[in-house]
PDB file of C-alpha atoms in Angstrom:
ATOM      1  CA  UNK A 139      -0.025 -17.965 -18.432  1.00  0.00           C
ATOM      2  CA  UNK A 140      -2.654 -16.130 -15.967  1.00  0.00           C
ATOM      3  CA  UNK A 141      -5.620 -18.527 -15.040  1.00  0.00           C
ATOM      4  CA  UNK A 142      -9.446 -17.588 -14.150  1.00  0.00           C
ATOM      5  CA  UNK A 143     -11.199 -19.453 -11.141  1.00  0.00           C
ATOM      6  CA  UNK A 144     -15.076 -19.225 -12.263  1.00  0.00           C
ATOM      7  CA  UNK A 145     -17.479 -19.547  -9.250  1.00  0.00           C
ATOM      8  CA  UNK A 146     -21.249 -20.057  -8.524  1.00  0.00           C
ATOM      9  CA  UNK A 147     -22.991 -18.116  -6.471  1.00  0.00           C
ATOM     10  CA  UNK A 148     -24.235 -20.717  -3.861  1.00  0.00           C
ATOM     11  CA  UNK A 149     -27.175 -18.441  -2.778  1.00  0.00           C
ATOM     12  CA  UNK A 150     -29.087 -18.244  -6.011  1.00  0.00           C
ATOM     13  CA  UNK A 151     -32.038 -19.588  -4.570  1.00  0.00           C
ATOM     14  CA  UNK A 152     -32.462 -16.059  -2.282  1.00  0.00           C
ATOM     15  CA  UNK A 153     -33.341 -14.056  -5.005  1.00  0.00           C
ATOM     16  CA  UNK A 154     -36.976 -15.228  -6.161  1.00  0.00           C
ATOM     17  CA  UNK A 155     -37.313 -11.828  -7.866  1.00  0.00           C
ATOM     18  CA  UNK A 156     -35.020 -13.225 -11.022  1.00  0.00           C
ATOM     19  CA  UNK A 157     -35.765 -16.797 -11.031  1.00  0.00           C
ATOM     20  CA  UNK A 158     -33.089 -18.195 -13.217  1.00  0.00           C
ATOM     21  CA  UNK A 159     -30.795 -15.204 -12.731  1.00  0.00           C
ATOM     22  CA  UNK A 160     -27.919 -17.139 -10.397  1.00  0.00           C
ATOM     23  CA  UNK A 161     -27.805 -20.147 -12.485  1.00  0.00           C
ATOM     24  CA  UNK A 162     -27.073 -18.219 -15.351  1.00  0.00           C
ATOM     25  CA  UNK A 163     -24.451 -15.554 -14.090  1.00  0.00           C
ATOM     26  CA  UNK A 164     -20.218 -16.393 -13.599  1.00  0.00           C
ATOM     27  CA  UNK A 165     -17.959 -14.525 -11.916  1.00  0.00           C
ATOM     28  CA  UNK A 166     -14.522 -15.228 -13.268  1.00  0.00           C
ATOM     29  CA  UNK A 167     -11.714 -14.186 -11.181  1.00  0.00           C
ATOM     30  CA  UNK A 168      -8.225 -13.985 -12.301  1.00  0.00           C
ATOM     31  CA  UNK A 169      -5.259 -15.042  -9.604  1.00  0.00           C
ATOM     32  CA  UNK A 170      -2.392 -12.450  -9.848  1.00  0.00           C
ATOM     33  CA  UNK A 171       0.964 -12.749  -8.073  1.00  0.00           C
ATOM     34  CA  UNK A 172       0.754 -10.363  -4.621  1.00  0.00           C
ATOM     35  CA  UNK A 173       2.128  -6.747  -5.745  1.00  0.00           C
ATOM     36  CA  UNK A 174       2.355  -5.797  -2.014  1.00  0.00           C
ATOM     37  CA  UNK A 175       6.329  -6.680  -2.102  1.00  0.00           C
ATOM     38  CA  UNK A 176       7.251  -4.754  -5.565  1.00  0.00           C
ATOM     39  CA  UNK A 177       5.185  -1.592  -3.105  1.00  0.00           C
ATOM     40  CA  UNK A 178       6.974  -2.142   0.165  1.00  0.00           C
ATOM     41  CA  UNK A 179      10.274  -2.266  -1.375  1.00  0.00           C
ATOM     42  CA  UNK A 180       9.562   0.994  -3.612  1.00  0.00           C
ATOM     43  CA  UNK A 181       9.126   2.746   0.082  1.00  0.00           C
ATOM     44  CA  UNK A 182      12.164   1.076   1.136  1.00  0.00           C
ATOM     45  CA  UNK A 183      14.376   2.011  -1.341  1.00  0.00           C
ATOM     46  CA  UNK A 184      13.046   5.495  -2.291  1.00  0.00           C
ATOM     47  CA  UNK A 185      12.450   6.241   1.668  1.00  0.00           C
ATOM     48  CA  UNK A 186      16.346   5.511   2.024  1.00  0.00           C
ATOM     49  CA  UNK A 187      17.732   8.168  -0.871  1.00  0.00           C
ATOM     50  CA  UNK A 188      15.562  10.690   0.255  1.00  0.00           C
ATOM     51  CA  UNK A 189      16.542   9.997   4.142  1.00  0.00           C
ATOM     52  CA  UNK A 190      20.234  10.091   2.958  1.00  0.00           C
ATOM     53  CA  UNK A 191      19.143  13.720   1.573  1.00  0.00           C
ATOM     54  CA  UNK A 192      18.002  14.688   4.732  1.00  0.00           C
ATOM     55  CA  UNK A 193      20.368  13.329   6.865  1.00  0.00           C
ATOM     56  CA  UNK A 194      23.196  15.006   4.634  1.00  0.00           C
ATOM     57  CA  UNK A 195      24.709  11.870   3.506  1.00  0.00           C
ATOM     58  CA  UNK A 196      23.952  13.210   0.208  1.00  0.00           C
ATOM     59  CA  UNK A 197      25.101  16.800  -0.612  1.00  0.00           C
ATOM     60  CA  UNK A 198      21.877  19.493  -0.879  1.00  0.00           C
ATOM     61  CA  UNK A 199      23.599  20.586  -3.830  1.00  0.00           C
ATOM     62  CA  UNK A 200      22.009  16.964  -5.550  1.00  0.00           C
ATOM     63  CA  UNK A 201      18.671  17.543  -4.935  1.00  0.00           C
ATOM     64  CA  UNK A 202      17.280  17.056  -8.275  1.00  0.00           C
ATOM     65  CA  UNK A 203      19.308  14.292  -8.302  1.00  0.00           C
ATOM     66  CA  UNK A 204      17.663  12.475  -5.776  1.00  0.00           C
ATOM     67  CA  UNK A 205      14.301  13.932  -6.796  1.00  0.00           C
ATOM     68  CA  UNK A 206      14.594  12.241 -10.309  1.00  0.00           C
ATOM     69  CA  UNK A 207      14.853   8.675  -8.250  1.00  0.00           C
ATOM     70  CA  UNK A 208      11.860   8.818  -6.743  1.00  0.00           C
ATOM     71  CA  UNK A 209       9.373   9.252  -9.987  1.00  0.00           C
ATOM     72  CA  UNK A 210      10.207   5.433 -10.040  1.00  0.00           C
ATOM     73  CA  UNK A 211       8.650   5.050  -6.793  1.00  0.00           C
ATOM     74  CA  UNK A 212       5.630   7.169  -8.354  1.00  0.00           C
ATOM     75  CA  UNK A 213       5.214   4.735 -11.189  1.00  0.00           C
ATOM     76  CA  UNK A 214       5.803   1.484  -9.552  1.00  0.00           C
ATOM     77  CA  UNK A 215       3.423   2.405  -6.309  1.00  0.00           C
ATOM     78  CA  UNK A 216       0.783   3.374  -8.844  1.00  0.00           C
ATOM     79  CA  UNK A 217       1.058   0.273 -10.767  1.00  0.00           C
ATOM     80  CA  UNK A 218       0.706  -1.689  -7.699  1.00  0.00           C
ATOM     81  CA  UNK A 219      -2.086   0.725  -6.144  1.00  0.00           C
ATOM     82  CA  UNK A 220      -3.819  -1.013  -9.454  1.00  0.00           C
ATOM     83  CA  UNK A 221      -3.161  -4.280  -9.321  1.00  0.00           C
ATOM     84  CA  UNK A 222      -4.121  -4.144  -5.742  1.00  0.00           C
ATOM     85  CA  UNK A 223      -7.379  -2.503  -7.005  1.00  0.00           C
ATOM     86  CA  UNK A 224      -8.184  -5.998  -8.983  1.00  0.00           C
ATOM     87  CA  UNK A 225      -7.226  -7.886  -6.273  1.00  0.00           C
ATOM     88  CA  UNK A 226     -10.724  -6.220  -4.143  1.00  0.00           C
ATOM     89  CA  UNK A 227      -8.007  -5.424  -1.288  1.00  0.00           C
ATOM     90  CA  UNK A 228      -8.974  -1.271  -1.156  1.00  0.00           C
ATOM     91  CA  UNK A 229      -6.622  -0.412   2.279  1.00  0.00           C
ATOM     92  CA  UNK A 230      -3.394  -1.631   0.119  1.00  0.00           C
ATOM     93  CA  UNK A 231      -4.596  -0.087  -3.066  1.00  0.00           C
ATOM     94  CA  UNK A 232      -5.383   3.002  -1.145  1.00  0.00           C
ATOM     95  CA  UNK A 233      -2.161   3.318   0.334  1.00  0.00           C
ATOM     96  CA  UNK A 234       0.032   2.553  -2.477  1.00  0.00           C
ATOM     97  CA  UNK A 235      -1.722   5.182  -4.851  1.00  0.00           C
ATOM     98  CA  UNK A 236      -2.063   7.363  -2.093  1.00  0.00           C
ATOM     99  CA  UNK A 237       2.226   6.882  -1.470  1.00  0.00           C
ATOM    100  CA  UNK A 238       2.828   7.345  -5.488  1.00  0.00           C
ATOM    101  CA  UNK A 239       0.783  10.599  -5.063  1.00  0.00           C
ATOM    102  CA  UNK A 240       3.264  12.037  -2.274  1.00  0.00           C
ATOM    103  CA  UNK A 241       6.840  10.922  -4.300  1.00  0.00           C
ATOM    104  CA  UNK A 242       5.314  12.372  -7.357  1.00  0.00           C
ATOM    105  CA  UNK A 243       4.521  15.669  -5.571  1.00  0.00           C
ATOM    106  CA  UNK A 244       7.537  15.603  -4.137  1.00  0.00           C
ATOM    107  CA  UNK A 245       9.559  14.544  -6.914  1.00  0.00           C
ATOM    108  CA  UNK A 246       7.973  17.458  -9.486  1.00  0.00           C
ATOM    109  CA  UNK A 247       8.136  20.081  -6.358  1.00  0.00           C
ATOM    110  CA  UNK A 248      12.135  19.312  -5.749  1.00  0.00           C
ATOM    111  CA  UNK A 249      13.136  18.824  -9.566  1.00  0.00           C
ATOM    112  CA  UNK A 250      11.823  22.035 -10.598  1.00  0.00           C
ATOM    113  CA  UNK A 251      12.875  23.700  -7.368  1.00  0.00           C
ATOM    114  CA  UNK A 252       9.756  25.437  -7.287  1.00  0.00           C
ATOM    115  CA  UNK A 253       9.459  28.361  -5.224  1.00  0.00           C
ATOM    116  CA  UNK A 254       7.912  27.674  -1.997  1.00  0.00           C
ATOM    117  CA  UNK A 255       8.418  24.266  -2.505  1.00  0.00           C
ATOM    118  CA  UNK A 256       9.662  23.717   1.339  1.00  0.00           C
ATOM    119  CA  UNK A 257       6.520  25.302   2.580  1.00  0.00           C
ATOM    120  CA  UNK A 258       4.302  23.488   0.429  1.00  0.00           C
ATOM    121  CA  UNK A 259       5.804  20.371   0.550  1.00  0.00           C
ATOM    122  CA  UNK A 260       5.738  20.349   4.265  1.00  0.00           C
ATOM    123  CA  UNK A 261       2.024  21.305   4.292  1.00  0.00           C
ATOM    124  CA  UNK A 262       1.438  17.801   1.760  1.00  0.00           C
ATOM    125  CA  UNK A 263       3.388  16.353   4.516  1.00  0.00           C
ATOM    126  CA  UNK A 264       1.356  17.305   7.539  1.00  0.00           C
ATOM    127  CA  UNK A 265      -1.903  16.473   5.348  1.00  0.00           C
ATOM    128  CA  UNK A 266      -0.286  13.004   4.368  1.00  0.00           C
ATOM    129  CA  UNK A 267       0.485  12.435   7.807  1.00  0.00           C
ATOM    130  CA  UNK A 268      -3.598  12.447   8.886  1.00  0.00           C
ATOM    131  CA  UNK A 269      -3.839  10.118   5.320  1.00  0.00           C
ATOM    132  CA  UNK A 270      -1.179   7.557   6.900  1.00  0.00           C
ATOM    133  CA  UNK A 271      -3.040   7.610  10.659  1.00  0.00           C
ATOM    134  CA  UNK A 272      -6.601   6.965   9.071  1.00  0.00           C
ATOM    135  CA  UNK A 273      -5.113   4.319   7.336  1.00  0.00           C
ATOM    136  CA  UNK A 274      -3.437   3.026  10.172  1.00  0.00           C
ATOM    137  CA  UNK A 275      -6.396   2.996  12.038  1.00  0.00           C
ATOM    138  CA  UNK A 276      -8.025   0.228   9.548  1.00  0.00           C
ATOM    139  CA  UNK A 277      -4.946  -1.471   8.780  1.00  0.00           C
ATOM    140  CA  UNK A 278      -4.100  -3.420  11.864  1.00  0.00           C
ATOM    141  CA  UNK A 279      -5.405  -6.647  10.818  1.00  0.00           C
ATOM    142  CA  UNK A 280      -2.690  -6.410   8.337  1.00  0.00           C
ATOM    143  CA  UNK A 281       0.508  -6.232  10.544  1.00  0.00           C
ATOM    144  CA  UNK A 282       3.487  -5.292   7.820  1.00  0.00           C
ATOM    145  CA  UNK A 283       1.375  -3.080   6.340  1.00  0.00           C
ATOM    146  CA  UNK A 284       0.711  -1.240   9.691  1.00  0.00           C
ATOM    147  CA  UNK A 285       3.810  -1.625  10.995  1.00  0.00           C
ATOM    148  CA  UNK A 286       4.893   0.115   8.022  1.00  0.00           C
ATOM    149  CA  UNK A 287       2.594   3.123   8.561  1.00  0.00           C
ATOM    150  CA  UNK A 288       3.448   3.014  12.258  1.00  0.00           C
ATOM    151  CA  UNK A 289       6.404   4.559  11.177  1.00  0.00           C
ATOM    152  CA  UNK A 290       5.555   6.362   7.948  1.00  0.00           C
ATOM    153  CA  UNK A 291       2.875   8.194  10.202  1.00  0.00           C
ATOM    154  CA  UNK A 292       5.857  10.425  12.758  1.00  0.00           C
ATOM    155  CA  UNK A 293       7.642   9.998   9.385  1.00  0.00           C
ATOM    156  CA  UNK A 294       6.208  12.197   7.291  1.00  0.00           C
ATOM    157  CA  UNK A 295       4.499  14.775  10.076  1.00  0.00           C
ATOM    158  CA  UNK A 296       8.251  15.433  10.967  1.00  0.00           C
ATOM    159  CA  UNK A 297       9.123  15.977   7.651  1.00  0.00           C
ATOM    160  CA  UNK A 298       6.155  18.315   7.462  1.00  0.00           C
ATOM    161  CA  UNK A 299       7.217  20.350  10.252  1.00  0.00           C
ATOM    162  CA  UNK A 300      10.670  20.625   9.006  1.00  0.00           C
ATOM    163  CA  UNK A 301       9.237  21.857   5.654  1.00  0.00           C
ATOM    164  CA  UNK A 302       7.103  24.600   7.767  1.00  0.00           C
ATOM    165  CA  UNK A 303       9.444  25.502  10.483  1.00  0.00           C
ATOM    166  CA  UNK A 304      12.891  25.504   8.131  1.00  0.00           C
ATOM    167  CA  UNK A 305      14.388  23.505  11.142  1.00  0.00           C
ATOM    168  CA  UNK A 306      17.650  21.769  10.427  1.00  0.00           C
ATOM    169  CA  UNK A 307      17.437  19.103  12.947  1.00  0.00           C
ATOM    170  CA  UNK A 308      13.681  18.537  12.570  1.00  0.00           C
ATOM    171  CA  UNK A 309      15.181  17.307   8.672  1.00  0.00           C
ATOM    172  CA  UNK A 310      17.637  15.640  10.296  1.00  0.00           C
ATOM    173  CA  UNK A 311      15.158  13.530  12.290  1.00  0.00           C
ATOM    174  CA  UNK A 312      12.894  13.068   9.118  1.00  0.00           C
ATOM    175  CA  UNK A 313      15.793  11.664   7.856  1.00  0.00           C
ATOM    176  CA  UNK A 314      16.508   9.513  10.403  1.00  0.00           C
ATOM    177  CA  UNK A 315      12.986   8.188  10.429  1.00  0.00           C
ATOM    178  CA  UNK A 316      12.837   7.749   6.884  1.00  0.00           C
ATOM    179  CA  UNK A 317      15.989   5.232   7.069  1.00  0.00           C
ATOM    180  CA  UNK A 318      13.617   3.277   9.624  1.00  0.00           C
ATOM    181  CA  UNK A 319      10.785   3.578   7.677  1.00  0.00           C
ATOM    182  CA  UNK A 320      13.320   2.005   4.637  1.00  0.00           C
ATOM    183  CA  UNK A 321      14.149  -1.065   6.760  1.00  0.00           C
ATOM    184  CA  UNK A 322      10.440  -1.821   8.043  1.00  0.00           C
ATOM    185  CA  UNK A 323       9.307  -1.562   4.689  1.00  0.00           C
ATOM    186  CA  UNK A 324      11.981  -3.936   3.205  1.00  0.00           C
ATOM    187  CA  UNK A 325      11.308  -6.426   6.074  1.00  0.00           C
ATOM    188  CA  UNK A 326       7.715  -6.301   5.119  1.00  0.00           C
ATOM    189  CA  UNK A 327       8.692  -6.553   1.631  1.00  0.00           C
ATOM    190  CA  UNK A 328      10.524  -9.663   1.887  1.00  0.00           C
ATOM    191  CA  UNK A 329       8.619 -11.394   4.415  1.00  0.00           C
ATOM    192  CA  UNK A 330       5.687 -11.200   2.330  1.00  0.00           C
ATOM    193  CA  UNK A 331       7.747 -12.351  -0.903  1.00  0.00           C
ATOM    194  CA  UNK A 332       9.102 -15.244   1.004  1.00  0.00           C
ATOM    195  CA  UNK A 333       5.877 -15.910   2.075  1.00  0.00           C
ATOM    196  CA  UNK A 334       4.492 -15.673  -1.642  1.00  0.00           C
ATOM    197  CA  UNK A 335       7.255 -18.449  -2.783  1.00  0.00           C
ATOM    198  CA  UNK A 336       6.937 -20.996   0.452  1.00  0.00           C
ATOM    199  CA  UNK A 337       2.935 -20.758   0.624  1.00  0.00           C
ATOM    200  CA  UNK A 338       3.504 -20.472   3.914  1.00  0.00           C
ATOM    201  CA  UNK A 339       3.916 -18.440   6.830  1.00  0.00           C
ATOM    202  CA  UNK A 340       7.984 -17.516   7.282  1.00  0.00           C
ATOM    203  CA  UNK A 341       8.898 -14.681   8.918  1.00  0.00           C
ATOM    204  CA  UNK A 342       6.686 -13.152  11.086  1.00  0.00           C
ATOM    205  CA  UNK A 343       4.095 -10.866   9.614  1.00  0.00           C
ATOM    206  CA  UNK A 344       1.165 -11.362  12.616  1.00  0.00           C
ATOM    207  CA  UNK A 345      -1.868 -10.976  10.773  1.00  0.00           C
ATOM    208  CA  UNK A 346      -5.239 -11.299  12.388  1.00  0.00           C
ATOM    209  CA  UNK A 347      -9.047 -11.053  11.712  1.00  0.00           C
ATOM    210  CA  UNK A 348      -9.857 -10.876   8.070  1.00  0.00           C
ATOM    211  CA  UNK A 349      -6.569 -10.988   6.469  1.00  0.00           C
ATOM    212  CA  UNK A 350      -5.502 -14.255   8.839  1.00  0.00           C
ATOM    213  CA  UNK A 351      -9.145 -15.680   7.778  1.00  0.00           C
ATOM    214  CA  UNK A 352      -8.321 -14.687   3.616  1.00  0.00           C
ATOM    215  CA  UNK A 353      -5.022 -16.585   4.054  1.00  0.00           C
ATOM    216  CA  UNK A 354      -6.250 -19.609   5.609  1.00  0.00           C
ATOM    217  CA  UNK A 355     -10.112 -20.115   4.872  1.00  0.00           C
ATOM    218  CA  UNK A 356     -11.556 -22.119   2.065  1.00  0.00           C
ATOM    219  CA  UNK A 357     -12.549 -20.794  -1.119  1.00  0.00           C
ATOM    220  CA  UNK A 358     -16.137 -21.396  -0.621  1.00  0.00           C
ATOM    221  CA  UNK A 359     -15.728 -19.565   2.920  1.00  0.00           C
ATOM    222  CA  UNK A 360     -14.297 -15.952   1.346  1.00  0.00           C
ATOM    223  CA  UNK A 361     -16.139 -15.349  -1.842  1.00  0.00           C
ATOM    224  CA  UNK A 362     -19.780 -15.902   0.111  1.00  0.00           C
ATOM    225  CA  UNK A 363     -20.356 -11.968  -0.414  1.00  0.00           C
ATOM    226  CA  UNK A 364     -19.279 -11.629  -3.641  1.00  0.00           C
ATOM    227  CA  UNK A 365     -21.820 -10.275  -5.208  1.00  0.00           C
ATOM    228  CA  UNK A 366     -21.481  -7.158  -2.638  1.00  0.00           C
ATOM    229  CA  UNK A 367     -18.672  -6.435  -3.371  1.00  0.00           C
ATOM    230  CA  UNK A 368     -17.316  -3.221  -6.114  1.00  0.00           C
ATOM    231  CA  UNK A 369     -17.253  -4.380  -9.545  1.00  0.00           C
ATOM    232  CA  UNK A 370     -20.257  -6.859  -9.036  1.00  0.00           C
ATOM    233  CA  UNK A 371     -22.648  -4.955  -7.094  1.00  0.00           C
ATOM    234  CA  UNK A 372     -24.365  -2.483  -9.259  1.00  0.00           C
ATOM    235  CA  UNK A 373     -22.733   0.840  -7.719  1.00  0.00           C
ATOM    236  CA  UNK A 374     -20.126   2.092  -5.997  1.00  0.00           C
TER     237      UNK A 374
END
């Protein structure tokens, strides 16, 4: 059973346009369980099968094999880019819809052994790769999730060279790469789940600034600006 924390807006009496307004207006919010775990271990696990791909641990011959596993990735990183839409947290929502978009490119592209598909895919790669550096450039405040980019970032512009260049060992080193991007991501995952159970800080994730501040501050403290904020403001 999901419950719904209803709040005030404590600075009704700065808008003497609407006398009245404040007093009468709720914003119900509804606490959800952290998807960020259910997305980190999605990269973990789908990173690994394709980096065993790569690396040649699985035969080329099984390609649409391993192409077939990752549309779960697609749909479980989208669900989470949602839910992590609700939660008003837009770097992880961006991230996790923008990693669903690459698995299901790359998942359609390698199923259907398109032609071209090497080229193009490796071109999505390249572009992904600027995607993962902006975001990593916002991130830091969030430490697993840009540790996690930290690595998906040489990641996947490896992987795009391979895909332009044809190289062998430039796939091999994509591969490699994507088994460490696997690990970090699980790490991240589980910290953050253990974290989730405990209510507490276990393992260390190191954040800072405004997600240390979100963890730690009183209720009163984060939801000051609400009414800025997408959803309650009137425009995005």
């Amino acid at each position: 059973m999901t419950a719904a924390t209803t709040l005030e807006d404590p600075r009704a009496q700065d808008v003497p346009t609407a006398p009245g307004l404040h007093t009468m207006t709720r914003i119900s919010l509804r606490p959800i369980a952290s998807p960020m775990p259910l997305g980190f271990f999605a990269v973990a696990i789908s990173s690994a099968v394709t980096g065993s791909l790569q690396l040649g641990l699985v035969d080329g011959a099984f390609r649409q094999a391993v192409a077939l596993t990752v549309f779960s990735a697609f749909a479980l990183q989208l669900l989470v880019g949602i839910l992590a839409f609700g939660a008003r947290d837009v770097v992880a929502a961006t991230l996790m819809a923008g990693f669903a978009g690459a698995w299901l490119s790359f998942g359609l592209v390698t199923a259907t052994d398109a032609p071209g598909g090497a080229k193009v895919l490796g071109v999505l790669n390249l572009t992904f790769t600027v995607f993962a550096a902006l975001m990593a450039s916002v991130a830091r405040p969030k430490k697993a999730l840009w540790l996690v980019l930290l690595v998906a970032t040489p990641r996947y512009l490896v992987a795009g060279l391979a895909g332009v260049t044809g190289a062998e060992w430039l796939g091999r080193t994509a591969g490699a790469l994507g088994m460490l991007l696997a690990l970090v991501a699980a790490y991240a995952a589980y910290a953050l789940m253990v974290e989730e159970l405990r209510g507490r800080d276990v393992l260390p994730i190191g954040r800072s600034g405004p997600a240390e501040h979100a963890m730690h501050a009183r209720l009163t403290e984060q939801f000051g600006a609400l009414e800025h904020q997408a959803g309650v403001r009137r425009t995005l």
